[in-house]
């Protein structure tokens, strides 16, 4: 079904239903594409605003949009948030009562529902697919689509069956969305879902407001305490490896007077829900959690994320730190790195029977380890890992803030890059080093690499030095490591100017690295700039109190009424009438209808007599 909507129509709809003034990068393009009836794969970082990409088309077009989403809790939050905006959304899952179920199916039957959320398991049970075929469906959206890929880190077998959607509904457009995808996963998503010539939308994964720091994993508490003290009353998440670790840390924080709770999969559902909602409402700002925590938590004002232990791959790391600073304000992230965590992560892989899969996961551990030990801008490494090559350094990571001294590494880089070209991009890191050092190892001779011109040109550098150089070339985006092709090295668009135009490459010398590694063992957290204290303007507090009251009355989490960002904007603008109220961030027509009167009254009372209003 083709519908035509102009840009201004869509902008008006965004304002009317969601209360936002402009689209985030790529949202408009994706929405227009979806409305044109074609398939798409959408990659956006956590917090990038994926949901609007299918929610807005769902609202403006006729027909139902079916959203496949992996977690029931996540669905419920999304449906609540949509309904709070006056959008007809529902979900079908096992937690519904019979009455609720009837209400949902009645809405579907009457064609009144814009969005229906389903888990993949639900889709494949009880004739659900044939039931859907009786409805007028405008689009399918598959959220967390990286779960289809065995290359990914969240593989879910039932996601692979989702190809059935395209088989049953060949004419209906499908949008697959994910926050996490390296190149291999990216290709897998379209294929596994059987999408037809899907457009690929890749939003920038850069989150410049997140600072990044890696600290040695020793005396963590001493290093951590000053950090948590910088954020009184603010929210933060500390990811720990073990359940015990979360509990131990939460107790220690409580003993030091912080509001902290543990969260892990071993707690009963009720406790988990309680901790999660206390966190979302800001009642318990600090959560010490295992990775079980966070998927789908839409809390914009998390000010810090700490990894007490090193995660097993950069995808998880980036997704987890991505939960900080979704509101775009400065947020701090810290990774404690120790070799012990590397061993632990490798240990987790021992039970994996599939050799190929295990090797990929091992390689992923190696990449995050390299990241943690890196001497170049961490953001560059991270973005490069997601195939987003950046020429500039970021200025907001520990390496940029405290840069090592560099040597002119142009010749070294040229040697390596030229060897990679001459092997026709068929050598691994080890083979490349052997080749450059002129060692006739089997890896070198079997492929005839001892006959090429660059054989032995790098003799003067040690093995350790070459390891470091090549690692840095990868991290700088001058070389790429291809998992899908036996971990061989490939050139990138940045390689050419270095090889052919002599573009200068700065590398950290092996001596400097040795010194820094020694120093790192002694480092303390450097004093960092403190961000503003909790927003405590009296009007903001008064609006928060009102929000808590309303939330309690309707029995929903506070953010369903208004986000903190909305309240901050409201406190800043102090609207005096409905029209002005509608210009507040996150206030669409439905919320204005529900809440304009009470909030306007609170603001008016406050401005008459700020001292006596609570
Ligand atoms: P993702 O699913 O990509 O992690 P969400 O869709 O949950 O991200 O969006 C993250 C936050 O950004 C949400 O609070 C959402 O309401 C907000 N948001 C999305 N699009 C816009 C926009 N165009 N303007 C302002 N805020 C937006
Ligand atoms: Zn940097």
Coordinates of C-alpha atoms and ligand atoms in Angstrom, one line a residue:
X1 CA 0.0 0.0 0.0
X2 CA 1.6 3.2 -1.1
X3 CA 0.8 6.4 0.7
X4 CA 2.3 9.8 0.0
X5 CA 3.3 12.1 2.9
X6 CA 5.3 15.3 2.5
X7 CA 8.1 16.1 4.9
X8 CA 6.0 18.8 6.5
X9 CA 3.1 16.3 7.1
X10 CA 5.5 14.0 8.8
X11 CA 7.0 16.8 10.9
X12 CA 3.6 17.8 11.9
X13 CA 2.7 14.3 12.9
X14 CA 5.9 14.0 14.9
X15 CA 5.0 17.2 16.8
X16 CA 1.3 16.2 17.2
X17 CA 1.8 12.6 18.4
X18 CA 5.3 12.7 20.1
X19 CA 5.8 16.4 20.9
X20 CA 9.2 16.5 19.2
X21 CA 10.3 19.4 17.0
X22 CA 12.7 17.8 14.6
X23 CA 13.8 14.4 13.4
X24 CA 17.0 12.8 14.6
X25 CA 19.6 11.9 11.9
X26 CA 18.1 9.4 9.4
X27 CA 14.7 9.1 11.0
X28 CA 13.0 11.1 8.2
X29 CA 14.7 9.1 5.4
X30 CA 13.8 5.8 7.1
X31 CA 10.2 6.8 7.6
X32 CA 9.8 8.0 4.0
X33 CA 11.3 4.8 2.8
X34 CA 9.0 2.7 5.0
X35 CA 6.0 4.6 3.7
X36 CA 7.0 3.9 0.2
X37 CA 6.5 0.2 0.9
X38 CA 10.0 -1.2 0.7
X39 CA 12.2 -3.3 3.1
X40 CA 14.9 -1.8 5.2
X41 CA 17.7 -2.7 7.6
X42 CA 18.1 0.1 10.2
X43 CA 21.2 0.4 12.4
X44 CA 21.2 3.0 15.0
X45 CA 23.0 3.2 18.3
X46 CA 21.1 2.7 21.5
X47 CA 19.2 5.9 22.2
X48 CA 19.4 6.9 18.6
X49 CA 15.6 6.9 18.2
X50 CA 14.8 3.7 16.4
X51 CA 11.3 3.3 17.6
X52 CA 9.9 6.4 15.9
X53 CA 11.1 5.0 12.6
X54 CA 8.3 2.5 12.6
X55 CA 5.9 4.1 15.1
X56 CA 5.4 7.3 13.1
X57 CA 4.6 5.4 9.9
X58 CA 2.3 3.2 11.9
X59 CA 0.3 6.2 13.0
X60 CA 0.1 8.1 9.7
X61 CA -0.6 5.1 7.4
X62 CA -3.7 2.9 7.4
X63 CA -3.3 -0.7 8.4
X64 CA -1.6 -2.4 11.3
X65 CA 2.1 -2.3 12.1
X66 CA 3.2 -5.6 13.7
X67 CA 6.3 -5.2 15.9
X68 CA 8.4 -8.2 16.8
X69 CA 10.2 -7.6 20.0
X70 CA 12.1 -10.1 22.1
X71 CA 11.2 -9.1 25.7
X72 CA 7.8 -8.9 27.2
X73 CA 8.9 -6.2 29.7
X74 CA 10.2 -4.1 26.9
X75 CA 7.0 -4.5 25.0
X76 CA 4.9 -3.4 27.9
X77 CA 7.0 -0.2 28.4
X78 CA 6.7 0.7 24.7
X79 CA 2.9 0.1 24.7
X80 CA 2.5 2.2 27.9
X81 CA 4.5 5.0 26.4
X82 CA 2.6 4.9 23.1
X83 CA -0.8 4.9 24.9
X84 CA 0.3 7.8 27.0
X85 CA 0.7 9.6 23.7
X86 CA -2.8 8.6 22.7
X87 CA -1.6 6.1 20.1
X88 CA -3.6 2.8 19.7
X89 CA -1.0 0.2 20.6
X90 CA -1.3 -3.2 22.2
X91 CA 0.6 -6.4 22.7
X92 CA -0.3 -10.0 22.7
X93 CA 1.6 -12.1 25.2
X94 CA 1.1 -14.8 27.8
X95 CA 0.7 -12.3 30.7
X96 CA -2.7 -11.0 29.4
X97 CA -5.9 -11.9 31.2
X98 CA -8.7 -13.3 29.1
X99 CA -10.5 -9.9 29.2
X100 CA -7.4 -8.1 28.1
X101 CA -6.9 -10.6 25.3
X102 CA -10.5 -10.1 24.1
X103 CA -10.0 -6.3 24.1
X104 CA -6.9 -6.6 22.0
X105 CA -8.4 -8.9 19.4
X106 CA -11.5 -6.7 19.3
X107 CA -9.3 -3.7 18.5
X108 CA -7.6 -5.6 15.8
X109 CA -10.8 -6.9 14.3
X110 CA -12.2 -3.3 14.2
X111 CA -9.0 -2.0 12.5
X112 CA -8.6 0.5 15.4
X113 CA -5.1 -0.7 16.4
X114 CA -2.0 1.1 14.9
X115 CA 0.7 -1.0 16.5
X116 CA 0.7 -4.6 17.7
X117 CA 3.7 -5.9 19.7
X118 CA 4.5 -9.7 19.6
X119 CA 7.3 -11.9 20.7
X120 CA 8.8 -14.2 18.1
X121 CA 7.5 -17.2 20.1
X122 CA 4.0 -15.8 20.1
X123 CA 4.2 -15.2 16.3
X124 CA 4.8 -18.9 15.8
X125 CA 2.3 -20.3 18.2
X126 CA -1.5 -21.0 18.0
X127 CA -2.1 -20.1 14.3
X128 CA -0.9 -16.5 14.9
X129 CA 0.4 -16.1 11.4
X130 CA -2.8 -17.2 9.7
X131 CA -4.7 -15.0 12.1
X132 CA -2.6 -12.0 11.1
X133 CA -3.3 -12.8 7.4
X134 CA -6.9 -11.9 8.1
X135 CA -5.9 -8.4 9.2
X136 CA -4.9 -5.4 7.1
X137 CA -1.2 -5.2 7.8
X138 CA 0.8 -2.2 6.6
X139 CA 4.3 -3.2 7.9
X140 CA 6.3 -5.5 10.0
X141 CA 9.1 -4.2 12.2
X142 CA 11.6 -6.6 13.7
X143 CA 13.3 -5.0 16.7
X144 CA 16.7 -6.2 18.1
X145 CA 17.2 -7.8 14.7
X146 CA 20.8 -8.8 15.4
X147 CA 19.3 -11.8 17.3
X148 CA 18.9 -13.5 13.9
X149 CA 22.6 -13.8 13.4
X150 CA 24.8 -16.5 14.7
X151 CA 27.6 -14.0 14.2
X152 CA 26.1 -11.8 16.8
X153 CA 26.3 -12.0 20.6
X154 CA 22.6 -12.4 21.4
X155 CA 21.7 -15.2 19.0
X156 CA 18.1 -16.4 19.5
X157 CA 17.2 -19.5 17.4
X158 CA 13.5 -18.5 17.1
X159 CA 14.6 -15.3 15.4
X160 CA 15.9 -17.3 12.5
X161 CA 12.3 -18.5 11.9
X162 CA 11.2 -15.0 11.2
X163 CA 12.0 -15.5 7.5
X164 CA 8.4 -16.9 7.6
X165 CA 7.1 -13.3 7.8
X166 CA 8.3 -12.6 4.3
X167 CA 7.1 -16.0 3.1
X168 CA 3.6 -15.4 4.4
X169 CA 3.5 -11.7 3.5
X170 CA 5.6 -11.2 0.4
X171 CA 4.0 -7.8 -0.4
X172 CA 4.3 -6.3 3.1
X173 CA 7.4 -4.2 3.8
X174 CA 9.6 -5.4 6.7
X175 CA 11.9 -3.1 8.7
X176 CA 14.7 -4.8 10.7
X177 CA 16.2 -2.7 13.5
X178 CA 19.3 -3.1 15.7
X179 CA 21.7 -1.2 17.7
X180 CA 24.5 -3.7 17.4
X181 CA 25.9 -4.9 14.2
X182 CA 29.4 -5.4 12.8
X183 CA 29.6 -6.0 9.1
X184 CA 29.1 -9.7 9.3
X185 CA 25.9 -9.4 11.3
X186 CA 24.7 -6.6 9.1
X187 CA 24.8 -8.8 6.0
X188 CA 23.2 -11.7 7.9
X189 CA 20.1 -9.7 9.0
X190 CA 18.8 -9.0 5.5
X191 CA 19.6 -12.5 4.3
X192 CA 18.1 -14.4 7.3
X193 CA 14.9 -12.5 7.1
X194 CA 14.6 -12.9 3.4
X195 CA 14.3 -9.2 2.8
X196 CA 13.9 -8.0 -0.8
X197 CA 16.6 -5.7 -1.8
X198 CA 16.5 -3.9 1.5
X199 CA 17.9 -0.4 1.9
X200 CA 20.6 -0.2 4.6
X201 CA 20.4 2.8 6.9
X202 CA 23.4 3.2 9.2
X203 CA 23.2 6.1 11.6
X204 CA 26.4 7.3 13.1
X205 CA 27.3 5.3 16.2
X206 CA 29.2 8.2 17.6
X207 CA 28.0 9.4 21.0
X208 CA 30.3 12.4 21.6
X209 CA 28.7 13.2 24.9
X210 CA 30.0 9.9 26.5
X211 CA 33.4 10.2 27.9
X212 CA 35.4 7.0 27.9
X213 CA 38.1 5.9 30.4
X214 CA 39.8 2.6 31.0
X215 CA 41.4 2.1 34.4
X216 CA 43.5 -0.7 35.7
X217 CA 41.4 -3.3 37.4
X218 CA 43.2 -3.0 40.7
X219 CA 42.0 -1.2 43.8
X220 CA 38.8 -0.6 42.0
X221 CA 36.8 0.7 45.0
X222 CA 39.4 3.5 45.6
X223 CA 39.2 4.6 42.0
X224 CA 35.5 4.3 41.9
X225 CA 34.5 6.2 45.0
X226 CA 35.5 9.7 43.7
X227 CA 33.6 9.0 40.5
X228 CA 30.3 8.1 42.2
X229 CA 30.8 11.1 44.6
X230 CA 30.9 13.4 41.6
X231 CA 27.2 12.5 40.8
X232 CA 25.2 13.1 44.0
X233 CA 21.6 12.0 43.4
X234 CA 22.2 11.2 39.8
X235 CA 21.6 7.8 38.2
X236 CA 24.3 5.4 37.3
X237 CA 24.7 1.7 36.4
X238 CA 27.6 -0.5 37.5
X239 CA 27.9 -3.7 35.5
X240 CA 29.5 -6.6 37.3
X241 CA 30.4 -10.1 36.1
X242 CA 28.8 -12.1 38.8
X243 CA 25.6 -12.0 40.8
X244 CA 27.7 -12.0 44.0
X245 CA 29.6 -9.1 42.7
X246 CA 26.5 -7.0 42.2
X247 CA 25.3 -7.7 45.8
X248 CA 28.6 -7.1 47.4
X249 CA 29.1 -3.8 45.6
X250 CA 25.5 -2.6 46.3
X251 CA 26.0 -3.4 50.0
X252 CA 29.3 -1.5 50.1
X253 CA 27.7 1.5 48.4
X254 CA 24.8 1.4 50.9
X255 CA 27.2 1.3 53.7
X256 CA 28.8 4.5 52.3
X257 CA 25.4 6.2 52.3
X258 CA 24.5 5.7 48.6
X259 CA 21.1 4.6 47.3
X260 CA 22.1 1.5 45.5
X261 CA 20.5 -1.9 44.7
X262 CA 21.6 -5.1 43.1
X263 CA 20.0 -6.5 40.0
X264 CA 20.6 -9.9 38.5
X265 CA 18.7 -12.9 36.9
X266 CA 18.9 -14.8 40.2
X267 CA 16.5 -12.5 42.0
X268 CA 12.8 -13.2 41.9
X269 CA 10.7 -11.3 39.3
X270 CA 9.1 -9.1 41.9
X271 CA 12.4 -7.9 43.3
X272 CA 13.7 -7.3 39.8
X273 CA 10.7 -5.3 38.8
X274 CA 10.9 -3.3 42.0
X275 CA 14.6 -2.4 41.5
X276 CA 14.0 -1.6 37.8
X277 CA 11.1 0.7 38.4
X278 CA 12.8 2.4 41.4
X279 CA 15.7 3.1 39.1
X280 CA 13.5 4.4 36.3
X281 CA 11.7 6.7 38.6
X282 CA 14.9 8.0 40.1
X283 CA 14.1 6.7 43.6
X284 CA 17.1 4.4 43.6
X285 CA 19.7 6.1 41.4
X286 CA 22.4 3.5 41.5
X287 CA 22.0 -0.1 40.2
X288 CA 24.8 -2.7 40.4
X289 CA 23.8 -5.2 37.8
X290 CA 24.7 -8.1 35.6
X291 CA 24.1 -7.8 31.9
X292 CA 20.5 -9.0 32.7
X293 CA 19.8 -5.3 33.4
X294 CA 19.2 -2.6 30.9
X295 CA 17.7 -4.1 27.7
X296 CA 14.9 -1.7 26.7
X297 CA 15.3 0.6 29.7
X298 CA 14.4 4.0 28.4
X299 CA 15.9 6.3 31.0
X300 CA 17.5 9.3 29.4
X301 CA 19.4 10.8 32.3
X302 CA 21.8 8.1 33.3
X303 CA 25.0 10.0 34.1
X304 CA 27.6 7.2 34.5
X305 CA 28.1 3.6 33.4
X306 CA 30.9 1.6 35.0
X307 CA 32.1 -1.8 33.9
X308 CA 33.5 -3.4 37.1
X309 CA 34.7 -6.2 34.8
X310 CA 35.6 -6.3 31.2
X311 CA 32.7 -7.5 28.9
X312 CA 33.3 -10.2 26.4
X313 CA 33.1 -8.1 23.3
X314 CA 32.9 -4.5 22.1
X315 CA 29.3 -4.8 21.0
X316 CA 28.1 -5.5 24.5
X317 CA 30.5 -2.8 25.9
X318 CA 29.2 -0.2 23.5
X319 CA 25.6 -1.2 24.0
X320 CA 26.0 -1.0 27.8
X321 CA 27.8 2.4 27.9
X322 CA 25.2 3.6 25.4
X323 CA 22.7 3.5 28.3
X324 CA 24.4 6.6 29.7
X325 CA 23.6 10.1 28.5
X326 CA 20.7 9.4 26.2
X327 CA 19.5 12.9 26.8
X328 CA 22.6 14.2 25.0
X329 CA 24.2 15.8 28.2
X330 CA 27.7 14.8 29.3
X331 CA 27.9 11.4 30.8
X332 CA 30.9 9.4 32.0
X333 CA 31.9 5.8 31.3
X334 CA 34.6 3.8 33.0
X335 CA 35.9 0.3 32.2
X336 CA 38.0 -1.5 34.7
X337 CA 40.4 -3.7 32.8
X338 CA 42.4 -6.6 34.1
X339 CA 44.0 -9.6 32.6
X340 CA 42.0 -11.8 34.9
X341 CA 38.8 -10.7 33.3
X342 CA 40.2 -11.7 29.9
X343 CA 40.9 -15.2 31.3
X344 CA 37.4 -15.4 32.8
X345 CA 35.8 -14.4 29.5
X346 CA 37.9 -17.0 27.6
X347 CA 36.9 -19.6 30.2
X348 CA 33.2 -19.0 29.4
X349 CA 33.9 -20.1 25.9
X350 CA 35.3 -23.5 26.8
X351 CA 32.0 -25.3 26.6
X352 CA 31.2 -24.1 23.1
X353 CA 31.2 -27.1 20.8
X354 CA 31.1 -25.3 17.5
X355 CA 34.7 -24.4 16.7
X356 CA 33.9 -21.6 14.3
X357 CA 31.6 -19.9 16.7
X358 CA 34.1 -20.2 19.6
X359 CA 36.9 -18.8 17.5
X360 CA 34.8 -15.8 16.6
X361 CA 34.0 -15.2 20.2
X362 CA 37.7 -15.5 21.1
X363 CA 38.6 -13.0 18.5
X364 CA 36.0 -10.7 19.9
X365 CA 37.6 -10.9 23.4
X366 CA 41.0 -10.1 21.8
X367 CA 39.5 -7.0 20.2
X368 CA 38.1 -5.6 23.4
X369 CA 41.4 -6.5 25.1
X370 CA 43.3 -4.5 22.4
X371 CA 40.8 -1.7 23.0
X372 CA 41.5 -1.6 26.7
X373 CA 45.2 -1.6 26.2
X374 CA 45.1 0.9 23.3
X375 CA 47.3 3.9 23.0
X376 CA 45.1 5.7 20.4
X377 CA 41.8 7.5 20.7
X378 CA 39.3 5.0 22.1
X379 CA 36.4 6.4 20.2
X380 CA 38.3 6.0 16.9
X381 CA 38.9 2.3 17.8
X382 CA 35.3 1.7 18.7
X383 CA 33.8 3.4 15.7
X384 CA 36.3 1.8 13.5
X385 CA 35.1 -1.6 14.9
X386 CA 31.6 -0.7 13.7
X387 CA 33.1 0.2 10.3
X388 CA 32.7 3.9 10.9
X389 CA 36.1 5.3 10.0
X390 CA 36.9 8.6 11.7
X391 CA 39.8 10.8 10.8
X392 CA 39.8 13.0 13.9
X393 CA 40.5 12.1 17.5
X394 CA 37.7 12.7 20.0
X395 CA 39.2 14.7 22.8
X396 CA 36.8 13.0 25.2
X397 CA 38.6 9.7 26.1
X398 CA 41.4 9.1 28.5
X399 CA 43.9 8.6 25.7
X400 CA 43.0 12.0 24.1
X401 CA 43.0 13.7 27.4
X402 CA 46.4 12.4 28.4
X403 CA 48.0 11.6 25.1
X404 CA 51.2 9.5 24.8
X405 CA 54.1 10.9 22.8
X406 CA 54.0 9.8 19.2
X407 CA 56.7 8.9 16.7
X408 CA 56.5 9.3 12.9
X409 CA 55.2 5.9 11.9
X410 CA 54.6 6.7 8.2
X411 CA 57.4 4.3 7.0
X412 CA 56.3 1.6 9.3
X413 CA 52.7 1.9 8.2
X414 CA 53.7 1.9 4.5
X415 CA 55.7 -1.3 5.0
X416 CA 52.7 -3.1 6.5
X417 CA 50.1 -1.7 4.1
X418 CA 52.2 -2.5 1.1
X419 CA 52.8 -6.0 2.3
X420 CA 49.0 -6.5 2.8
X421 CA 48.4 -5.4 -0.8
X422 CA 51.1 -7.7 -2.2
X423 CA 49.7 -10.7 -0.3
X424 CA 46.4 -9.8 -2.0
X425 CA 44.9 -9.2 1.4
X426 CA 45.3 -12.9 2.3
X427 CA 47.6 -12.7 5.4
X428 CA 46.8 -12.8 9.1
X429 CA 48.5 -10.6 11.6
X430 CA 51.0 -13.4 12.5
X431 CA 51.9 -14.1 8.9
X432 CA 52.3 -10.4 8.2
X433 CA 54.8 -10.0 11.0
X434 CA 56.7 -13.1 9.9
X435 CA 56.7 -11.8 6.4
X436 CA 58.0 -8.3 7.4
X437 CA 60.6 -9.8 9.7
X438 CA 61.8 -12.2 6.9
X439 CA 60.9 -15.4 8.7
X440 CA 60.2 -18.4 6.5
X441 CA 57.4 -19.8 8.5
X442 CA 54.9 -22.2 6.9
X443 CA 52.3 -19.4 6.8
X444 CA 54.7 -17.3 4.7
X445 CA 56.3 -19.9 2.4
X446 CA 53.2 -21.9 1.7
X447 CA 51.6 -18.9 0.0
X448 CA 54.8 -17.8 -1.6
X449 CA 55.0 -14.6 0.5
X450 CA 58.8 -15.0 0.8
X451 CA 59.0 -14.1 -2.9
X452 CA 57.3 -10.7 -2.6
X453 CA 59.2 -7.4 -2.5
X454 CA 58.3 -6.5 1.1
X455 CA 59.7 -9.7 2.5
X456 CA 62.1 -8.9 5.3
X457 CA 61.8 -5.1 5.0
X458 CA 60.9 -4.7 8.7
X459 CA 63.7 -6.7 10.2
X460 CA 65.0 -3.9 12.4
X461 CA 61.8 -4.0 14.6
X462 CA 61.1 -6.6 17.2
X463 CA 58.1 -8.9 17.1
X464 CA 56.6 -7.0 20.0
X465 CA 57.1 -3.7 18.1
X466 CA 55.3 -5.1 15.0
X467 CA 52.5 -6.4 17.2
X468 CA 52.0 -3.0 18.6
X469 CA 52.3 -1.2 15.2
X470 CA 49.8 -3.5 13.5
X471 CA 47.4 -3.3 16.4
X472 CA 47.6 0.5 16.2
X473 CA 47.1 0.5 12.4
X474 CA 43.9 -1.5 12.9
X475 CA 42.8 0.8 15.7
X476 CA 43.5 3.9 13.5
X477 CA 41.3 2.4 10.8
X478 CA 44.2 1.9 8.4
X479 CA 43.7 -1.8 8.3
X480 CA 40.7 -4.0 9.0
X481 CA 40.5 -7.5 10.4
X482 CA 38.1 -9.7 8.5
X483 CA 36.5 -12.3 10.7
X484 CA 34.6 -13.9 7.8
X485 CA 37.7 -14.4 5.8
X486 CA 40.1 -16.3 8.2
X487 CA 41.0 -13.2 10.2
X488 CA 42.9 -11.8 7.2
X489 CA 43.9 -8.2 7.0
X490 CA 42.2 -5.9 4.5
X491 CA 42.9 -2.3 3.4
X492 CA 40.4 0.5 4.2
X493 CA 39.6 3.8 2.5
X494 CA 42.1 5.4 4.8
X495 CA 45.0 3.2 3.6
X496 CA 45.5 4.7 0.2
X497 CA 46.5 8.3 1.2
X498 CA 49.2 6.8 3.4
X499 CA 50.5 4.4 0.8
X500 CA 50.4 6.6 -2.2
X501 CA 50.5 10.2 -1.0
X502 CA 52.7 9.7 2.1
X503 CA 50.1 10.9 4.5
X504 CA 51.7 11.0 7.9
X505 CA 50.8 8.4 10.5
X506 CA 51.6 8.9 14.2
X507 CA 52.3 5.8 16.2
X508 CA 53.2 5.3 19.8
X509 CA 56.6 3.7 20.0
X510 CA 57.1 0.4 21.7
X511 CA 59.2 2.0 24.4
X512 CA 56.5 4.5 25.3
X513 CA 54.0 1.6 25.5
X514 CA 56.1 -0.3 27.9
X515 CA 56.5 2.8 30.1
X516 CA 52.8 3.6 30.0
X517 CA 51.9 0.0 31.0
X518 CA 54.1 0.3 34.0
X519 CA 52.6 3.7 34.9
X520 CA 49.1 2.4 34.4
X521 CA 49.5 0.1 37.2
X522 CA 50.0 3.0 39.5
X523 CA 47.4 5.4 38.1
X524 CA 44.7 6.9 40.2
X525 CA 41.6 8.4 38.7
X526 CA 42.5 11.8 37.3
X527 CA 40.4 14.6 38.5
X528 CA 37.7 15.2 36.0
X529 CA 35.4 18.1 35.5
X530 CA 32.2 17.6 37.5
X531 CA 29.0 18.1 35.8
X532 CA 26.2 20.2 37.3
X533 CA 24.6 18.8 40.4
X534 CA 21.2 17.3 40.2
X535 CA 18.6 19.6 38.6
X536 CA 17.3 21.1 41.8
X537 CA 15.6 24.3 40.7
X538 CA 12.5 24.6 42.9
X539 CA 10.1 24.7 40.0
X540 CA 11.5 21.5 38.5
X541 CA 11.2 19.8 41.9
X542 CA 7.6 21.0 42.2
X543 CA 6.8 19.6 38.7
X544 CA 8.5 16.3 39.6
X545 CA 6.3 16.0 42.7
X546 CA 3.3 16.6 40.6
X547 CA 4.4 14.0 38.1
X548 CA 5.0 11.4 40.9
X549 CA 1.5 12.1 42.2
X550 CA -0.1 11.6 38.8
X551 CA 1.9 8.5 38.0
X552 CA 0.8 7.0 41.3
X553 CA -2.8 7.8 40.5
X554 CA -2.7 6.1 37.1
X555 CA -0.5 3.3 38.3
X556 CA 2.2 3.8 35.7
X557 CA 5.9 4.7 35.9
X558 CA 6.7 8.4 36.1
X559 CA 8.3 8.6 32.7
X560 CA 5.1 7.6 31.1
X561 CA 3.6 10.9 32.3
X562 CA 6.6 13.0 31.3
X563 CA 10.4 12.4 31.0
X564 CA 12.8 14.4 33.0
X565 CA 13.9 16.2 29.9
X566 CA 10.2 17.3 29.4
X567 CA 10.0 18.6 33.0
X568 CA 13.3 20.4 32.7
X569 CA 12.2 22.1 29.5
X570 CA 8.9 22.9 31.1
X571 CA 10.6 24.5 34.1
X572 CA 12.8 26.5 31.8
X573 CA 10.0 27.7 29.5
X574 CA 7.3 28.2 32.1
X575 CA 4.4 28.0 29.7
X576 CA 1.4 30.1 30.6
X577 CA -1.2 28.7 28.2
X578 CA -2.0 25.5 26.2
X579 CA -0.3 26.7 23.1
X580 CA 3.0 27.4 24.9
X581 CA 2.6 24.1 26.7
X582 CA 2.5 22.3 23.4
X583 CA 5.9 23.6 22.5
X584 CA 7.5 21.8 25.5
X585 CA 9.8 19.0 24.5
X586 CA 7.9 15.7 24.5
X587 CA 4.5 17.2 24.8
X588 CA 2.2 16.1 22.0
X589 CA -1.5 16.8 21.7
X590 CA -2.6 13.8 23.7
X591 CA -0.4 14.7 26.7
X592 CA -1.4 18.3 26.4
X593 CA -5.1 17.3 26.6
X594 CA -4.4 15.1 29.7
X595 CA -2.0 17.2 31.6
X596 CA -1.9 20.9 30.4
X597 CA -4.3 22.1 33.0
X598 CA -2.7 20.7 36.1
X599 CA 0.8 21.5 35.0
X600 CA -0.1 25.0 33.9
X601 CA -1.8 25.6 37.2
X602 CA 1.3 24.3 39.1
X603 CA 3.5 26.6 37.1
X604 CA 1.2 29.6 37.6
X605 CA 0.9 29.0 41.4
X606 CA 4.7 28.7 41.6
X607 CA 5.3 31.9 39.8
X608 CA 2.9 33.7 42.1
X609 CA 4.5 32.5 45.2
X610 CA 7.7 30.5 44.6
X611 CA 8.6 30.3 48.3
X612 CA 5.5 28.6 49.6
X613 CA 5.0 26.1 46.8
X614 CA 6.6 22.7 47.7
Ligands
LIG1 P1 16.5 3.3 20.6 O1 15.4 2.3 20.5 O2 17.2 3.6 19.3 O3 17.5 3.0 21.7 P2 14.4 5.1 21.3 O4 13.6 4.9 20.2 O5 14.0 4.4 22.6 O6 15.9 4.7 21.0 O7 14.7 6.6 21.6 C1 15.5 7.1 22.6 C2 15.0 8.4 23.2 O8 15.0 9.4 22.2 C3 13.5 8.2 23.6 O9 13.3 8.9 24.8 C4 12.8 8.9 22.5 O10 11.5 9.3 22.9 C5 13.7 10.0 22.1 N1 13.5 10.5 20.7 C6 13.4 9.7 19.6 N2 13.3 10.5 18.5 C7 13.3 11.8 18.9 C8 13.3 13.0 18.2 N3 13.1 13.1 16.9 N4 13.4 14.1 19.0 C9 13.5 14.1 20.4 N5 13.6 12.9 21.1 C10 13.5 11.8 20.4
LIG2 ZN1 39.6 10.1 22.0

